[in-house]
CSV table of C-alpha atoms and ligand atoms in Angstrom, one decimal:
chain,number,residue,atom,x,y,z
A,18,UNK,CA,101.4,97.1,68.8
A,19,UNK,CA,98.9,99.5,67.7
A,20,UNK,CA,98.4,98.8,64.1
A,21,UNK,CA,95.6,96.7,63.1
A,22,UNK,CA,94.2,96.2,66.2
A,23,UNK,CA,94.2,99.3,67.0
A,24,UNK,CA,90.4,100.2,67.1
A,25,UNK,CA,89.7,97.3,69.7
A,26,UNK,CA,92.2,98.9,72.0
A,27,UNK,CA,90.6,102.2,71.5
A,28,UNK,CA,87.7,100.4,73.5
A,29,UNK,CA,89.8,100.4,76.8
A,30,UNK,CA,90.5,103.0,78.8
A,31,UNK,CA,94.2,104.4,78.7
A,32,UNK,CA,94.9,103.3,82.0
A,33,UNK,CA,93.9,100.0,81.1
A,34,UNK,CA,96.0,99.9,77.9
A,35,UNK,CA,99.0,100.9,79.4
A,36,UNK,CA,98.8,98.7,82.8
A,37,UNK,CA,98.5,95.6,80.2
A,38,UNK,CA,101.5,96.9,78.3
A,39,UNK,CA,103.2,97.4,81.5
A,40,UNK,CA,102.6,94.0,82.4
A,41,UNK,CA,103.7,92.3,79.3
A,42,UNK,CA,106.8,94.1,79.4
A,43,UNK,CA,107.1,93.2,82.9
A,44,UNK,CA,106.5,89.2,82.6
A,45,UNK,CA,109.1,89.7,79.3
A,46,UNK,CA,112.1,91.0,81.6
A,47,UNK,CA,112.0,89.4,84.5
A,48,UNK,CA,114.0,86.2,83.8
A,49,UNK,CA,116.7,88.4,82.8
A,50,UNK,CA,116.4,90.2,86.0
A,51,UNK,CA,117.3,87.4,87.9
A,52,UNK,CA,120.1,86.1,85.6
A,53,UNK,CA,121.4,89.5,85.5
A,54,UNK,CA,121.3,90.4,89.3
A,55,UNK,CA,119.1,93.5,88.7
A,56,UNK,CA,116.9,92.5,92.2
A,57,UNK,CA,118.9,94.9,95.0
A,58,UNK,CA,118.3,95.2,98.3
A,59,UNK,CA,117.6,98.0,99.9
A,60,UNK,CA,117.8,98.2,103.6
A,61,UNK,CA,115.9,100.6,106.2
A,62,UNK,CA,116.8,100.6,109.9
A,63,UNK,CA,114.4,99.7,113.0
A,64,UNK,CA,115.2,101.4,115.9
A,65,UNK,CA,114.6,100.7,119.8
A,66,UNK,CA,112.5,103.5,121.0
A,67,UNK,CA,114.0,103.1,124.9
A,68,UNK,CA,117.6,103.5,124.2
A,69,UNK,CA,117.5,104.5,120.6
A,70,UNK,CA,119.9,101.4,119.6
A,71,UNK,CA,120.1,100.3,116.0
A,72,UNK,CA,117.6,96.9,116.3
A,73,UNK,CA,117.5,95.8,112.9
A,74,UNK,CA,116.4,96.4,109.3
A,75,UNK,CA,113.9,95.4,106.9
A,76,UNK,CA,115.0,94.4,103.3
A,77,UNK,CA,112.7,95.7,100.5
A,78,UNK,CA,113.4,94.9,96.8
A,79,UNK,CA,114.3,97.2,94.4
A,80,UNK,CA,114.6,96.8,90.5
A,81,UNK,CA,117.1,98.5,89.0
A,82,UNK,CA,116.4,98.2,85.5
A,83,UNK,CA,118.8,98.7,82.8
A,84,UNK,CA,116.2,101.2,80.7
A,85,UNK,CA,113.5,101.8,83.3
A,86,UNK,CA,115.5,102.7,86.0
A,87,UNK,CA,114.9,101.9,90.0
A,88,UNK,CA,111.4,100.8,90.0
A,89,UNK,CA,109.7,99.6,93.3
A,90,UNK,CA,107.8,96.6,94.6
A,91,UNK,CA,104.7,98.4,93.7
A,92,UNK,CA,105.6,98.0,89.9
A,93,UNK,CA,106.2,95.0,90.2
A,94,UNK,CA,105.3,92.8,93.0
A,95,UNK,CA,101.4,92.7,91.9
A,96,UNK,CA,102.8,91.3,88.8
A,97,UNK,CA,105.0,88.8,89.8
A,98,UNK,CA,102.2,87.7,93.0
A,99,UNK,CA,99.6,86.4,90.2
A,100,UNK,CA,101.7,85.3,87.5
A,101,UNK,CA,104.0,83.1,90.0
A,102,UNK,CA,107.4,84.1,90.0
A,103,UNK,CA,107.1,86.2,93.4
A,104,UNK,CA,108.4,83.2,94.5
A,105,UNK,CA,111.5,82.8,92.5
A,106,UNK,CA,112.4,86.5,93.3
A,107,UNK,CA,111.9,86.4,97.1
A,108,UNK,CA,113.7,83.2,97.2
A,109,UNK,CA,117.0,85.1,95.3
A,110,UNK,CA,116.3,88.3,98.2
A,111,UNK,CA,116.7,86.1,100.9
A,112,UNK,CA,119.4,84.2,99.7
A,113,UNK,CA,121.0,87.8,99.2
A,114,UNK,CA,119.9,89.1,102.7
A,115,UNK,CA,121.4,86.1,104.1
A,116,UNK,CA,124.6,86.9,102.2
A,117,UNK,CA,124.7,90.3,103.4
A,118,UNK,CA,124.2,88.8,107.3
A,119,UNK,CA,127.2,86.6,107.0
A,120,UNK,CA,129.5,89.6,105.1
A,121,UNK,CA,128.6,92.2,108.6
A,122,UNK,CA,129.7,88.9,110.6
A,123,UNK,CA,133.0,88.6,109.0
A,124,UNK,CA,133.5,92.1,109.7
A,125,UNK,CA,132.8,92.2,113.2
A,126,UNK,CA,129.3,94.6,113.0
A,127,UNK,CA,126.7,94.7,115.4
A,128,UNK,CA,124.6,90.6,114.8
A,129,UNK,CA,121.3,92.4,114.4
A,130,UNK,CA,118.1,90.8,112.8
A,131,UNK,CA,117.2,91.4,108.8
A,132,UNK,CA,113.4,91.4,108.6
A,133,UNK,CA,112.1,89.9,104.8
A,134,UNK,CA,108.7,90.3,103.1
A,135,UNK,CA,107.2,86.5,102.7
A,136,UNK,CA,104.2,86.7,100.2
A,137,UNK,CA,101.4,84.7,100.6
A,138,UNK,CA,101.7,82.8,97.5
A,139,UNK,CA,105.7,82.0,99.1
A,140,UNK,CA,103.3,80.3,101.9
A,141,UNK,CA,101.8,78.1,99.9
A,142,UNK,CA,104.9,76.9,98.3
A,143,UNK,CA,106.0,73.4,99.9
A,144,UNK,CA,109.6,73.8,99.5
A,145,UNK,CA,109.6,77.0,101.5
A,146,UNK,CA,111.2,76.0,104.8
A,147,UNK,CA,113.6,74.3,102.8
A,148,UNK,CA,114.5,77.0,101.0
A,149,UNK,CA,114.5,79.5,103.7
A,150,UNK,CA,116.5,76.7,105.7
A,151,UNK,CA,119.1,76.4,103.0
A,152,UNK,CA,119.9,80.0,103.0
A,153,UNK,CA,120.7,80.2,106.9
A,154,UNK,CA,122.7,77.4,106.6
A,155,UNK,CA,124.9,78.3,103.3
A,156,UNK,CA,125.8,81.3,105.2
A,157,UNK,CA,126.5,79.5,108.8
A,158,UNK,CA,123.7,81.7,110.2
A,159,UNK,CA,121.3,81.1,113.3
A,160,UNK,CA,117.7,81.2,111.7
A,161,UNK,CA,116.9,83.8,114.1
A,162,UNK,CA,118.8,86.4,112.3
A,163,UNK,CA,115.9,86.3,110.0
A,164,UNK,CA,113.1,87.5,110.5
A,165,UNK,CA,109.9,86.6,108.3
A,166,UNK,CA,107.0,89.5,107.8
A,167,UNK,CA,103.8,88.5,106.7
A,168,UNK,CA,101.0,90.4,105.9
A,169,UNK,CA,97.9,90.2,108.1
A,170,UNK,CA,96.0,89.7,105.0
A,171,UNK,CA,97.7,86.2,104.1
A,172,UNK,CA,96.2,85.0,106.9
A,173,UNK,CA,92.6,84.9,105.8
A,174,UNK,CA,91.0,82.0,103.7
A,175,UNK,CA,92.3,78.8,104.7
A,176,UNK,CA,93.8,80.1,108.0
A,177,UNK,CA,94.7,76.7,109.7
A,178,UNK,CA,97.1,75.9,107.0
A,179,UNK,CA,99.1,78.7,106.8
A,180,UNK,CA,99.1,78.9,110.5
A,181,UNK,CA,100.7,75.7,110.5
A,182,UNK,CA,103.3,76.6,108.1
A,183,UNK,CA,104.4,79.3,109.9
A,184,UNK,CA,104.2,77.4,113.0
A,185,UNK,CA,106.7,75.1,111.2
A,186,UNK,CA,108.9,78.0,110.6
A,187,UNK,CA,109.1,79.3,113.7
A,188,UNK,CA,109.5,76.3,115.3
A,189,UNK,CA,112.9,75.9,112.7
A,190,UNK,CA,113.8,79.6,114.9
A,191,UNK,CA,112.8,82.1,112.3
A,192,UNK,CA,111.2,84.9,114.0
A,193,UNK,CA,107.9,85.9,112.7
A,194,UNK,CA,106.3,89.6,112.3
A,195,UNK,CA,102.4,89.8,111.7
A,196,UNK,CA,103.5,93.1,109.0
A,197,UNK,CA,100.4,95.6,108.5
A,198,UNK,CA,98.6,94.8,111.2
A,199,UNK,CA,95.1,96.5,111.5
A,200,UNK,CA,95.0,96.6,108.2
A,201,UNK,CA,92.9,93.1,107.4
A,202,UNK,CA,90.2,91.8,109.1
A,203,UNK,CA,91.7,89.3,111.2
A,204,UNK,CA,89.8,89.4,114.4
A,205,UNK,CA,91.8,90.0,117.4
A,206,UNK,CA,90.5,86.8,119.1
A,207,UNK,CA,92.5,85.3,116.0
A,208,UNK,CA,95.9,86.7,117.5
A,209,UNK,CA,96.0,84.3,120.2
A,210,UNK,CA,96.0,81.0,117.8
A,211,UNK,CA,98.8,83.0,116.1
A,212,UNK,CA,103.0,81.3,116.0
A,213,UNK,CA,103.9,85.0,115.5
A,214,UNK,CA,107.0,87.0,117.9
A,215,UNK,CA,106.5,90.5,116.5
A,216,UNK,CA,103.4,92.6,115.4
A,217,UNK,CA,103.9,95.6,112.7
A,218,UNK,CA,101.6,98.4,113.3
A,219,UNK,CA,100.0,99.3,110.2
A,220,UNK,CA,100.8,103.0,109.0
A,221,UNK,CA,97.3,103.9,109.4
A,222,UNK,CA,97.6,104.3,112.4
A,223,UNK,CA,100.9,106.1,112.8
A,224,UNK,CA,100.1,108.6,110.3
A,225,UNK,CA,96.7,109.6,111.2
A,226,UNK,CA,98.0,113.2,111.3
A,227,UNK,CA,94.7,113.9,111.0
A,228,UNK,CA,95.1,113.3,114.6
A,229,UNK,CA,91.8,111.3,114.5
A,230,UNK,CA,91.4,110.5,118.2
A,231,UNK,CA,89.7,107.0,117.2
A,232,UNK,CA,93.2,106.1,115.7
A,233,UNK,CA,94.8,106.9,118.4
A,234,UNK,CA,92.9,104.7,120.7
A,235,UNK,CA,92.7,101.9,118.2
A,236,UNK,CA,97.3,102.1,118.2
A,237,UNK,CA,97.1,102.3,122.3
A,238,UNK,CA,94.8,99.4,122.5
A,239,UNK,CA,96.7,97.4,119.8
A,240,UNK,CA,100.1,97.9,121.9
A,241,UNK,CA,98.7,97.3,124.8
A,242,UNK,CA,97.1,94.0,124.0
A,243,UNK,CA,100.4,93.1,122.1
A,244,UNK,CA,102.1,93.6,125.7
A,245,UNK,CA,100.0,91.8,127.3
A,246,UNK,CA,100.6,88.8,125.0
A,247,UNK,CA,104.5,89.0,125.4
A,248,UNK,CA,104.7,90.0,121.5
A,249,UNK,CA,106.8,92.9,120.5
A,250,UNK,CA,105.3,95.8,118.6
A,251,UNK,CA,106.9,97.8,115.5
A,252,UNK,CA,105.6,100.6,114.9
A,253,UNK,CA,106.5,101.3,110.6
A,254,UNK,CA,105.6,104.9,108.6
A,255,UNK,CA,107.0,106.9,111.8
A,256,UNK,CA,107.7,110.2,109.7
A,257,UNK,CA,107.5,112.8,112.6
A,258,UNK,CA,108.7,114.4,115.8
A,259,UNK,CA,105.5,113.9,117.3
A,260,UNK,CA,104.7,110.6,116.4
A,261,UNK,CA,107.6,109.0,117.6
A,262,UNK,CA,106.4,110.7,121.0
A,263,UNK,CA,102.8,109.4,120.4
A,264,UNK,CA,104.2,105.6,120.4
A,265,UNK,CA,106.8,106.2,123.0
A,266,UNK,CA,104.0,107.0,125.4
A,267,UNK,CA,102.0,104.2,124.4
A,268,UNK,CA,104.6,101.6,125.0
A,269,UNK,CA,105.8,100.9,121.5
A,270,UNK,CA,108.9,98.5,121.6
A,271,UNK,CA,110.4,99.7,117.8
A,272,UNK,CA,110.0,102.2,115.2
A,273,UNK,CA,110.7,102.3,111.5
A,274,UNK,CA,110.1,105.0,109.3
A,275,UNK,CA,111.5,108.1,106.6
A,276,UNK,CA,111.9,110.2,110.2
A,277,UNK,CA,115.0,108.0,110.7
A,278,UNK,CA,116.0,107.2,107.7
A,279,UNK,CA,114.8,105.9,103.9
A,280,UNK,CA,115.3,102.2,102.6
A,281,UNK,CA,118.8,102.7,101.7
A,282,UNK,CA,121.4,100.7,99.4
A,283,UNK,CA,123.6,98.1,101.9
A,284,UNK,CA,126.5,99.5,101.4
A,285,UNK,CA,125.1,102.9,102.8
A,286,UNK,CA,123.8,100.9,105.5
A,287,UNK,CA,126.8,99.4,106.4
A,288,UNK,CA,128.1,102.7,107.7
A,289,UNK,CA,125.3,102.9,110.2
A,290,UNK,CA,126.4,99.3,111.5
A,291,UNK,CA,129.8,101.0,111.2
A,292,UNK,CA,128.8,103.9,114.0
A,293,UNK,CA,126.4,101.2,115.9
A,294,UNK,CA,129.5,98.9,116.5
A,295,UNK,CA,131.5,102.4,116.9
A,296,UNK,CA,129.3,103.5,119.8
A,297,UNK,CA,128.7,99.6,121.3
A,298,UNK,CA,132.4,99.5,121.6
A,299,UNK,CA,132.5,102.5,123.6
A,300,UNK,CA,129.3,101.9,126.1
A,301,UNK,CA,131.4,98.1,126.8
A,302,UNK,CA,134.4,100.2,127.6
A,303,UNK,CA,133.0,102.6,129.9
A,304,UNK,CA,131.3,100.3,131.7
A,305,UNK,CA,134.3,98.1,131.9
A,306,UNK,CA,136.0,101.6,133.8
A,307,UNK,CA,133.2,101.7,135.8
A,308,UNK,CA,133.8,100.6,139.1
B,6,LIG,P1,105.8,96.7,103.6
B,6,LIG,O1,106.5,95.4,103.9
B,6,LIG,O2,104.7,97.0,104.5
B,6,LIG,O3,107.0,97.7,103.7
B,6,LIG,C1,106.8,99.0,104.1
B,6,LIG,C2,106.8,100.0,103.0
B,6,LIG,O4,106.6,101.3,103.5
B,6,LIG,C3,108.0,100.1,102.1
B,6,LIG,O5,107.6,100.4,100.8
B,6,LIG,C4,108.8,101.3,102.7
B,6,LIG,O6,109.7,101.9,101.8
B,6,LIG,C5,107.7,102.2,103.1
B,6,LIG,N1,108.0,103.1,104.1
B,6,LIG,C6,108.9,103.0,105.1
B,6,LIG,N2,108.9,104.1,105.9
B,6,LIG,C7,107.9,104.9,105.5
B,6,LIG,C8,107.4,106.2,105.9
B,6,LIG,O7,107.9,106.8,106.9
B,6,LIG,N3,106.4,106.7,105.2
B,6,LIG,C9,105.9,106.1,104.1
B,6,LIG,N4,104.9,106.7,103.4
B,6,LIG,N5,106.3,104.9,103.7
B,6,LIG,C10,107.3,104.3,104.4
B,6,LIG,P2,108.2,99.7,99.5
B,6,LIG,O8,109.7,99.5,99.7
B,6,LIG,O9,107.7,100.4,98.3
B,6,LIG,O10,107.5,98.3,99.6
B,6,LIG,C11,106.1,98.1,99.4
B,6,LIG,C12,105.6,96.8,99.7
B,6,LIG,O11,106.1,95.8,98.8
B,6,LIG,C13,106.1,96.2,101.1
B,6,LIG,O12,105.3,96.7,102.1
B,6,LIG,C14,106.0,94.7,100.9
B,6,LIG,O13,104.6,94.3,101.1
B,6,LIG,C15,106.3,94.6,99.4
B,6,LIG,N6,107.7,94.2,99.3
B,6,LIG,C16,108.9,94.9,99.3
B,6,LIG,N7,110.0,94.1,99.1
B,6,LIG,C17,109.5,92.8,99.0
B,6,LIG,C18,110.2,91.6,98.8
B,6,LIG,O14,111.4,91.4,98.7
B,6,LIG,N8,109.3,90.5,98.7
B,6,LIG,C19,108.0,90.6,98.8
B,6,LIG,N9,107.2,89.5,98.7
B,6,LIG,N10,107.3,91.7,99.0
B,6,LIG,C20,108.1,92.9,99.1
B,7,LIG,MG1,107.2,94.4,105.5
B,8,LIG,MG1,103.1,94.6,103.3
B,9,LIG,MG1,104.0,96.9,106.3
């Protein structure tokens, strides 16, 4: 690639160079990534703060490339978000999450919710509640057990027609997270126009380890607004001790984060379904001896 052009390139930075490289390949492989089932899921748990009970999962992709090895979205998803095929991909994850759903059905596990990334570009895609509808129903699943996250960001520019999509969807019984919230620019007054279920506390705000007391505020305030319009709050990037006691006391509903446990392969999630159904089994039981 160098050869003759290899003084023009000189011009760019390395960084530059490479990251256009990187692309190419990118764009090059990813058909074949499809066809050859190199997408995976990976699965990390949500957890109910008040009793601890496993509450669901969010699916994130993972490439596991023949040469490159496990890459993640990062890599990636930038990539695939301008040059189209996001689309193609997330349509193959949640056909594969839904997959997964109706496999922990057949074996009697714990009917919790799978949370999905939906990009914006997926929004503007006017098959997209077909698609997603085809999925639950190939696999005999209630849309509920699905839940869509979308990025606070995809709500800006042309708001009222991506609020009526998603209005559409929910409508269908998807449930819909806001994810990253706090981390646009969506006005809070915006929030109450909203068809969402479920806002996801951006990590900024969980990690401020910094302990900045405006952080702090700005999470309390966020969760208690949240209750006071009936949503449900996530809380996602929960890596410590201390701030899983931070969002107890402020009322958080869920947590997610590397504290509990990394995005995992589903087979290794399977076993924490396993112990769920284990311990669900057993709390039925003792209550059934109870007098
Ligand atoms: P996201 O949806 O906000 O997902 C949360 C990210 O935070 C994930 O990164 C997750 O691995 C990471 N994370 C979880 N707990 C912790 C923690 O305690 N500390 C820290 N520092 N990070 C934590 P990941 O898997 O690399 O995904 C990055 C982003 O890529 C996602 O952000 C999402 O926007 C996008 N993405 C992932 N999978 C998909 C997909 O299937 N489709 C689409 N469209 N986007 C996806
Ligand atoms: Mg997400
Ligand atoms: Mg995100
Ligand atoms: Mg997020």
């Amino acid at each position: 690639i160098k050869g003759q052009y290899g003084k023009y390139y000189a011009l760019y930075d390395d960084k530059l160079r490479s990251s256009l490289l990187h692309d190419q390949a990118i764009a090059d492989s990813m058909e074949d990534a499809l066809s050859g089932d190199q997408f995976q899921i990976y699965l990390q748990p949500k957890y109910r703060i008040i009793d601890g009970a496993l509450a669901g999962a969010e699916a994130l992709v993972r490439w596991e490339h023949p040469e490159w090895g496990v890459q993640s979205p990062a890599n990636f998803i930038p990539l695939f978000e301008k040059n189209g095929f996001i689309t193609k991909m997330d349509q193959y994850v949640w056909e594969k999450t839904c997959r997964v759903l109706q496999e922990w059905e057949d074996k009697g596990y714990p009917q919790i919710p799978v949370s999905v990334n939906v990009s914006r570009a997926d929004i503007f895609n006017a098959d997209l509640s077909c698609i997603l509808q085809r999925s639950v129903k190939k696999y005999g699943l209630h849309p509920s057990r699905l839940h869509l996250e979308i990025t606070e960001s995809a709500y800006t520019e042309t708001p009222s027609q991506i609020i009526d999509t998603v209005a559409h969807l929910r409508e269908m019984g998807f449930v819909i997270e806001m994810d990253d919230f706090g981390s646009g620019y969506s006005s809070l007054n915006m929030l109450n126009n909203l068809p969402i279920d479920i806002l996801k506390l951006d990590m900024q705000f969980i990690q401020s380890e910094t302990a900045k007391p405006v952080s702090q505020g700005i999470m309390k305030f966020i969760i208690s607004l949240a209750r006071w319009m009936h949503l449900s709050v996530v809380a996602e990037g929960v890596e410590t001790k201390e701030q899983l006691s931070r969002l107890e006391e402020a009322g958080c509903d869920y947590v997610q984060g590397y504290y509990f446990a990394k995005p995992m392969p589903c087979r290794e999630f399977e076993k924490l379904l396993a112990e769920e159904s284990v311990s669900t089994l057993f709390k039925n039981k003792k209550e059934e001896s109870e007098p």
